[in-house]
XYZ file of C-alpha atoms in Angstrom:
440
model
C -5.769 26.858 8.414
C -4.505 24.937 11.450
C -4.908 21.135 11.396
C -4.258 18.110 13.623
C -3.665 14.871 12.041
C -3.711 11.892 14.320
C -1.384 9.115 13.270
C 2.051 9.430 11.468
C 1.817 6.239 9.569
C 1.983 6.113 5.850
C -1.376 8.176 5.266
C -1.095 10.614 8.183
C 2.509 11.487 7.515
C 1.817 12.111 3.728
C -1.329 14.040 4.481
C 0.343 16.153 7.127
C 3.271 16.910 4.921
C 1.188 17.938 1.870
C -1.059 20.069 3.994
C 1.892 21.884 5.413
C 3.309 22.210 1.842
C 0.295 24.338 1.006
C 0.836 26.721 3.856
C -1.335 25.324 6.692
C -0.107 24.714 10.082
C -0.068 21.095 10.782
C 0.218 19.175 14.028
C 0.971 15.606 13.593
C 0.177 13.506 16.783
C 1.317 9.959 17.500
C 1.605 7.920 20.817
C 4.905 6.522 19.619
C 7.545 8.817 21.276
C 10.333 7.274 19.291
C 8.858 7.707 16.098
C 8.009 11.331 16.829
C 11.576 12.093 18.159
C 12.794 10.755 14.755
C 10.455 12.776 12.735
C 11.484 15.871 14.574
C 14.937 15.249 13.300
C 13.735 14.568 9.805
C 13.938 10.790 10.189
C 11.010 9.032 8.266
C 9.700 5.800 9.450
C 8.788 4.790 5.668
C 10.383 5.329 2.499
C 8.319 7.436 -0.082
C 10.017 9.344 -2.969
C 10.364 13.018 -2.130
C 8.490 12.855 1.101
C 11.771 13.317 3.304
C 12.511 16.631 1.518
C 9.005 17.906 1.995
C 8.922 16.957 5.718
C 12.277 18.664 6.249
C 11.206 21.832 4.446
C 8.144 22.152 6.443
C 9.724 21.444 9.822
C 12.422 24.157 9.030
C 9.489 26.652 8.324
C 7.473 25.733 11.474
C 4.478 24.638 9.385
C 4.859 20.945 10.436
C 4.990 20.178 14.133
C 5.328 16.497 15.494
C 4.208 15.901 18.859
C 2.841 13.111 21.462
C 0.861 15.757 23.120
C -2.527 15.812 21.675
C -3.917 18.518 23.991
C -1.417 20.810 22.427
C -2.569 20.010 19.060
C -6.327 20.281 19.730
C -5.985 23.456 21.484
C -4.510 25.009 18.327
C -6.815 23.467 15.617
C -10.457 22.986 14.823
C -9.994 20.468 12.105
C -8.853 17.080 13.240
C -7.998 14.155 10.813
C -8.007 10.728 12.175
C -5.445 8.780 10.070
C -4.631 5.785 12.054
C -4.213 2.206 10.938
C -7.082 -0.214 10.609
C -5.478 -3.447 10.289
C -7.284 -6.657 9.520
C -8.686 -8.671 12.569
C -8.407 -12.457 12.796
C -11.971 -12.830 11.377
C -11.176 -10.571 8.350
C -13.037 -7.501 9.464
C -11.262 -4.102 10.144
C -9.765 -3.647 13.621
C -10.946 -0.386 14.851
C -9.022 -0.150 18.166
C -6.841 2.648 16.917
C -9.808 4.547 15.649
C -11.601 4.559 18.827
C -8.442 5.131 20.921
C -8.082 8.417 18.801
C -11.768 9.292 19.337
C -11.191 8.855 23.077
C -8.066 11.076 22.953
C -10.065 13.689 21.250
C -13.059 13.591 23.376
C -11.040 13.785 26.665
C -8.887 16.823 25.509
C -10.911 18.847 23.135
C -12.015 22.204 24.443
C -13.920 23.952 21.554
C -16.183 22.938 18.655
C -14.280 21.176 16.083
C -14.719 19.092 12.929
C -13.378 15.467 12.995
C -12.442 13.899 9.605
C -11.982 10.269 9.310
C -9.226 9.682 6.521
C -8.522 6.033 7.640
C -10.063 3.326 5.699
C -13.080 2.327 7.870
C -16.213 0.066 7.413
C -19.492 1.647 6.479
C -21.179 3.286 9.360
C -17.861 4.002 11.445
C -18.026 7.675 11.126
C -21.428 7.794 12.963
C -20.117 5.328 15.510
C -17.130 7.557 16.150
C -19.409 10.682 16.403
C -21.709 9.116 18.864
C -18.789 7.748 20.835
C -17.046 11.297 21.098
C -20.372 12.867 21.963
C -21.200 10.507 24.714
C -18.026 11.212 26.507
C -18.510 14.768 26.222
C -22.021 14.444 27.493
C -20.627 12.476 30.566
C -18.109 15.521 31.068
C -21.012 17.961 30.884
C -19.105 19.690 28.019
C -20.737 22.130 25.866
C -18.229 21.375 22.962
C -20.009 20.396 19.597
C -18.502 18.316 17.069
C -19.209 17.544 13.157
C -18.001 14.383 11.406
C -16.895 13.876 7.821
C -15.608 11.043 5.792
C -12.580 11.965 3.680
C -10.875 8.729 2.267
C -7.402 8.748 0.984
C -6.590 7.388 -2.524
C -2.709 7.403 -2.261
C -0.606 4.962 -4.332
C 2.589 3.943 -2.481
C 5.396 5.163 -4.542
C 3.443 8.020 -5.978
C 1.743 9.357 -2.782
C 3.019 12.853 -2.983
C 1.940 13.201 -6.473
C -1.481 11.716 -5.657
C -2.020 14.092 -2.824
C -0.883 17.228 -4.362
C -2.498 16.583 -7.694
C -5.621 14.295 -6.806
C -7.882 12.505 -9.342
C -10.687 13.444 -7.082
C -11.277 14.397 -3.553
C -14.243 12.529 -1.986
C -15.972 14.052 0.946
C -18.892 12.658 2.931
C -20.754 14.890 5.248
C -24.145 15.673 6.806
C -23.945 19.473 6.644
C -23.448 21.790 3.871
C -21.069 23.995 6.068
C -18.795 20.937 6.551
C -18.563 20.460 2.748
C -17.551 24.099 2.460
C -14.804 23.792 5.161
C -13.151 21.022 3.674
C -13.641 22.539 0.179
C -11.813 25.496 1.402
C -9.039 23.465 2.838
C -8.429 21.552 -0.249
C -8.857 24.559 -2.754
C -5.206 25.041 -3.238
C -4.880 21.443 -4.560
C -7.508 21.675 -7.288
C -7.064 25.123 -8.628
C -7.360 24.148 -12.297
C -10.154 21.737 -11.936
C -12.970 21.092 -9.486
C -12.289 17.553 -8.563
C -14.550 17.452 -5.443
C -17.090 14.556 -5.223
C -19.496 15.256 -2.481
C -21.778 12.618 -1.136
C -23.484 11.268 2.169
C -21.097 9.776 4.915
C -21.731 6.114 4.374
C -21.326 6.344 0.606
C -17.996 8.136 1.132
C -16.733 5.185 3.315
C -18.014 2.583 0.933
C -16.204 4.360 -2.107
C -12.869 3.722 -0.692
C -13.358 -0.011 -0.194
C -15.072 -0.208 -3.680
C -12.174 1.497 -5.368
C -9.556 -0.934 -3.792
C -11.843 -3.914 -4.411
C -12.382 -3.014 -8.091
C -8.429 -2.490 -8.701
C -7.941 -5.977 -6.914
C -10.556 -7.598 -8.995
C -8.924 -6.345 -12.218
C -5.575 -7.723 -11.069
C -6.974 -11.052 -10.082
C -8.929 -11.365 -13.305
C -6.023 -10.674 -15.423
C -3.952 -13.213 -13.305
C -6.748 -15.816 -13.832
C -6.537 -15.082 -17.682
C -2.835 -15.445 -17.624
C -3.068 -18.979 -15.975
C -5.617 -20.028 -18.830
C -3.297 -18.533 -21.405
C -0.533 -20.766 -20.067
C -2.548 -23.883 -20.374
C -3.965 -22.853 -23.900
C -0.685 -21.649 -25.389
C -1.852 -17.914 -25.678
C 0.150 -15.015 -24.562
C -1.408 -12.789 -21.820
C 0.790 -9.859 -22.731
C -0.702 -9.782 -26.443
C -4.169 -10.414 -24.895
C -3.734 -7.382 -22.673
C -2.968 -5.137 -25.691
C -5.933 -6.569 -27.308
C -8.410 -5.829 -24.522
C -6.661 -2.580 -23.217
C -7.157 -0.752 -26.465
C -10.984 -0.931 -25.729
C -11.715 2.278 -23.837
C -14.224 0.731 -21.715
C -11.413 -1.555 -20.275
C -8.169 0.544 -20.449
C -4.692 -0.660 -19.975
C -4.265 0.091 -16.209
C -4.121 -2.782 -13.739
C -4.352 -5.459 -16.188
C -0.847 -6.671 -16.066
C -0.544 -10.305 -15.073
C 1.885 -11.135 -12.470
C 2.615 -13.041 -9.132
C -0.288 -11.551 -7.028
C -0.934 -8.210 -5.293
C 0.049 -7.348 -1.764
C 0.544 -4.095 0.288
C -1.441 -2.713 3.241
C -4.564 -1.832 1.232
C -5.970 -4.361 -1.358
C -5.675 -7.588 0.635
C -7.148 -5.970 3.885
C -9.770 -3.987 2.169
C -11.169 -6.569 -0.100
C -11.346 -8.813 3.090
C -13.071 -6.165 5.037
C -15.500 -5.523 2.428
C -16.353 -9.290 2.284
C -16.799 -9.344 6.060
C -19.097 -6.292 5.781
C -21.250 -7.941 3.285
C -21.535 -11.154 5.301
C -22.205 -9.289 8.411
C -25.221 -7.767 6.718
C -26.428 -11.127 5.490
C -25.082 -10.980 1.840
C -22.606 -13.565 0.493
C -20.125 -11.532 -1.938
C -19.133 -14.465 -4.258
C -16.945 -12.439 -6.771
C -15.059 -10.808 -4.084
C -14.410 -14.080 -2.190
C -12.757 -15.413 -5.315
C -10.713 -12.288 -5.844
C -9.044 -13.028 -2.575
C -8.776 -16.660 -3.363
C -7.141 -16.108 -6.865
C -4.664 -13.666 -5.423
C -3.560 -16.233 -2.510
C -3.003 -18.679 -5.192
C -1.216 -16.506 -7.495
C 1.578 -15.810 -5.056
C 2.378 -19.479 -5.308
C 2.709 -19.631 -8.985
C 6.579 -18.921 -8.963
C 7.147 -21.523 -6.496
C 5.259 -24.040 -8.521
C 7.405 -23.056 -11.516
C 10.539 -23.438 -9.503
C 9.555 -27.091 -8.314
C 8.524 -27.928 -11.952
C 11.884 -26.932 -12.986
C 14.243 -28.202 -10.291
C 12.013 -30.636 -8.340
C 10.300 -30.588 -5.029
C 13.523 -31.360 -2.962
C 15.549 -28.124 -3.324
C 18.217 -29.114 -0.785
C 21.541 -27.763 -2.106
C 19.845 -25.129 -4.240
C 20.324 -21.349 -4.011
C 18.139 -18.791 -5.588
C 18.642 -15.291 -6.200
C 15.588 -12.880 -5.515
C 15.201 -9.570 -7.064
C 12.665 -7.380 -5.213
C 11.134 -7.895 -1.732
C 8.687 -4.824 -1.424
C 5.006 -5.575 -2.648
C 5.424 -2.946 -5.343
C 8.225 -0.677 -6.769
C 8.763 2.861 -5.050
C 8.249 1.677 -1.605
C 9.866 -0.384 1.383
C 6.342 -1.639 2.343
C 6.386 -5.545 2.465
C 2.975 -6.135 4.059
C 1.376 -9.085 2.310
C 4.206 -9.018 -0.210
C 4.631 -11.946 -2.540
C 8.177 -12.141 -1.636
C 7.271 -13.440 1.931
C 5.414 -16.292 0.314
C 7.893 -17.203 -2.343
C 10.943 -16.919 -0.039
C 9.224 -18.998 3.016
C 8.056 -21.767 0.728
C 11.388 -22.193 -1.127
C 13.168 -22.336 2.194
C 10.778 -25.065 3.531
C 11.781 -26.968 0.606
C 15.348 -26.902 1.359
C 16.631 -23.869 -0.513
C 18.953 -21.156 0.340
C 18.141 -17.436 -0.620
C 20.260 -14.617 -1.763
C 17.995 -11.501 -1.776
C 18.352 -7.805 -2.920
C 15.862 -4.788 -2.822
C 16.896 -1.163 -3.209
C 14.709 -0.135 -0.374
C 12.797 -2.885 1.523
C 15.706 -5.239 3.012
C 15.206 -3.733 6.591
C 11.409 -3.980 6.561
C 11.688 -7.472 5.208
C 13.906 -8.614 7.942
C 11.269 -7.386 10.477
C 8.328 -9.173 8.758
C 9.626 -12.716 8.469
C 10.101 -15.234 11.161
C 13.559 -15.713 12.607
C 13.664 -19.317 11.566
C 13.840 -18.206 7.936
C 16.535 -15.521 8.237
C 19.364 -17.906 8.931
C 18.726 -19.164 5.323
C 18.773 -15.793 3.642
C 21.821 -13.701 2.515
C 20.903 -10.139 2.006
C 23.068 -8.135 -0.338
C 23.620 -4.535 -1.519
C 24.006 -5.121 -5.161
C 21.556 -6.784 -7.472
C 24.274 -8.849 -9.192
C 25.569 -10.004 -5.857
C 22.182 -11.663 -5.442
C 22.755 -13.935 -8.400
C 26.377 -15.174 -7.789
C 26.497 -18.808 -7.436
C 22.649 -19.127 -7.613
C 20.877 -21.716 -9.485
C 18.411 -19.336 -10.933
C 17.091 -15.717 -10.602
C 13.658 -15.037 -9.263
C 12.310 -11.610 -10.087
C 9.347 -10.530 -7.798
C 9.227 -6.753 -7.755
C 9.643 -4.885 -11.119
C 11.946 -2.049 -9.706
C 13.316 -0.065 -12.710
C 16.942 -1.131 -12.163
C 15.878 -4.712 -12.980
C 14.264 -3.890 -16.413
C 17.486 -4.027 -18.553
C 19.929 -6.499 -16.756
C 23.399 -7.284 -18.140
C 22.653 -10.756 -19.427
C 26.401 -11.592 -19.953
C 27.224 -10.660 -16.375
C 24.006 -13.022 -15.292
C 25.493 -15.833 -17.404
C 28.705 -15.420 -15.638
C 27.466 -15.397 -12.226
C 24.394 -17.944 -12.259
C 25.218 -21.408 -12.155
C 22.376 -22.168 -14.561
C 21.036 -19.676 -17.038
C 17.516 -19.864 -15.497
C 15.159 -16.696 -14.872
C 11.746 -16.789 -13.321
C 9.922 -13.553 -14.331
C 7.133 -12.876 -11.926
C 6.128 -9.527 -13.534
C 6.657 -10.462 -17.277
C 9.073 -7.739 -17.829
C 11.540 -9.565 -19.871
C 11.765 -10.051 -23.624
C 11.479 -13.690 -24.942
C 14.662 -12.812 -27.119
C 16.860 -13.693 -24.153
C 16.213 -17.270 -24.778
C 18.215 -16.780 -27.787
C 21.234 -16.155 -25.478
C 20.690 -19.535 -23.898
C 18.555 -18.381 -20.962
C 15.598 -20.506 -19.939
C 12.795 -17.925 -19.221
C 9.647 -18.750 -17.187
C 6.941 -16.249 -17.072
C 3.386 -15.944 -16.196
C 0.835 -16.609 -18.876
C 3.106 -16.366 -21.844
């Protein structure tokens, strides 16, 4: 099949690359000319394991075409995916400017009947609003072109997006017509050869499914972080509690690790958008509102522990930071705990040495310049500990899991570790280290 994907951000780029891998011809469209020129050369704007190889292979075969010319793409396709960003607006709702900009471009350039599929995460009812918006423009142009609309939310985990796309747990499709279901089932058939993983539903339920999936996962994380805080004041160990409850098949082990808060482009934004949707429809979502509040507070837990150990005045102190991205396997620092921890420590007078295997450049773009002068970025994890008063682990990259404690002892001014993800064994205390963890 020939497909257009509008938007070459995280979702659009991964989606386009995976569709092209399966033999489809994919036009990836973006208005950012610099980005498109880079992609034509195989230069990716994001880090995602194995994505660069997949993109380069499809480019060489001619199955993946990057362009700023939407008419070129639409003239050669009849399935159009909208995969642009829906950032959080000031009031917490989803900003749909990019969605309707893409819809306008489609309406003003389309020349034949087509299916528009919204893959972006959008509030309930957006698909129908887009359909009406496009049809109104076509009517004004006296165009005979007909369009159908579908919702097909993505469920990609950063750091494992290729695996998730090529071997999905489920493929959710929301549509009004049986023929639309059949078109998309045919398109995705090569991804689900061994098992039928299609979940077919109405459009609004499909839109809601994406929000609820992320809100449920965020709720599990915030719940376990609250449990960790209770464990800490009562003397229980949240890691042992996790094993005790995770063995219950109704609960499971996934997403019940205590830590220093969630971040990224999805959970914070989508939880807030679902709250906003509920409120705009006259319902106050008490549980979801507190999920977000717990997470905001959890990002400050490491800072509070540092203050408890070193005092509120951190002038003359330097802290080594391991991990800047919001999770391992990505260079994404949006809503990352590292931003809260580092800015808070600097405001208290501290200096920072920071290391991350992938996210340093993105972090530099995401933090105010007033803080950058207080941060030294290094290219080796142990260089981030030299002459530091403590090590603070924020992101649990694999290379941080088994450190050389003898080397840490030599480099740190004081043998103090703040473990924001509870990955270290308390046995290191036997080596003279002070280990501060969350809920244990």
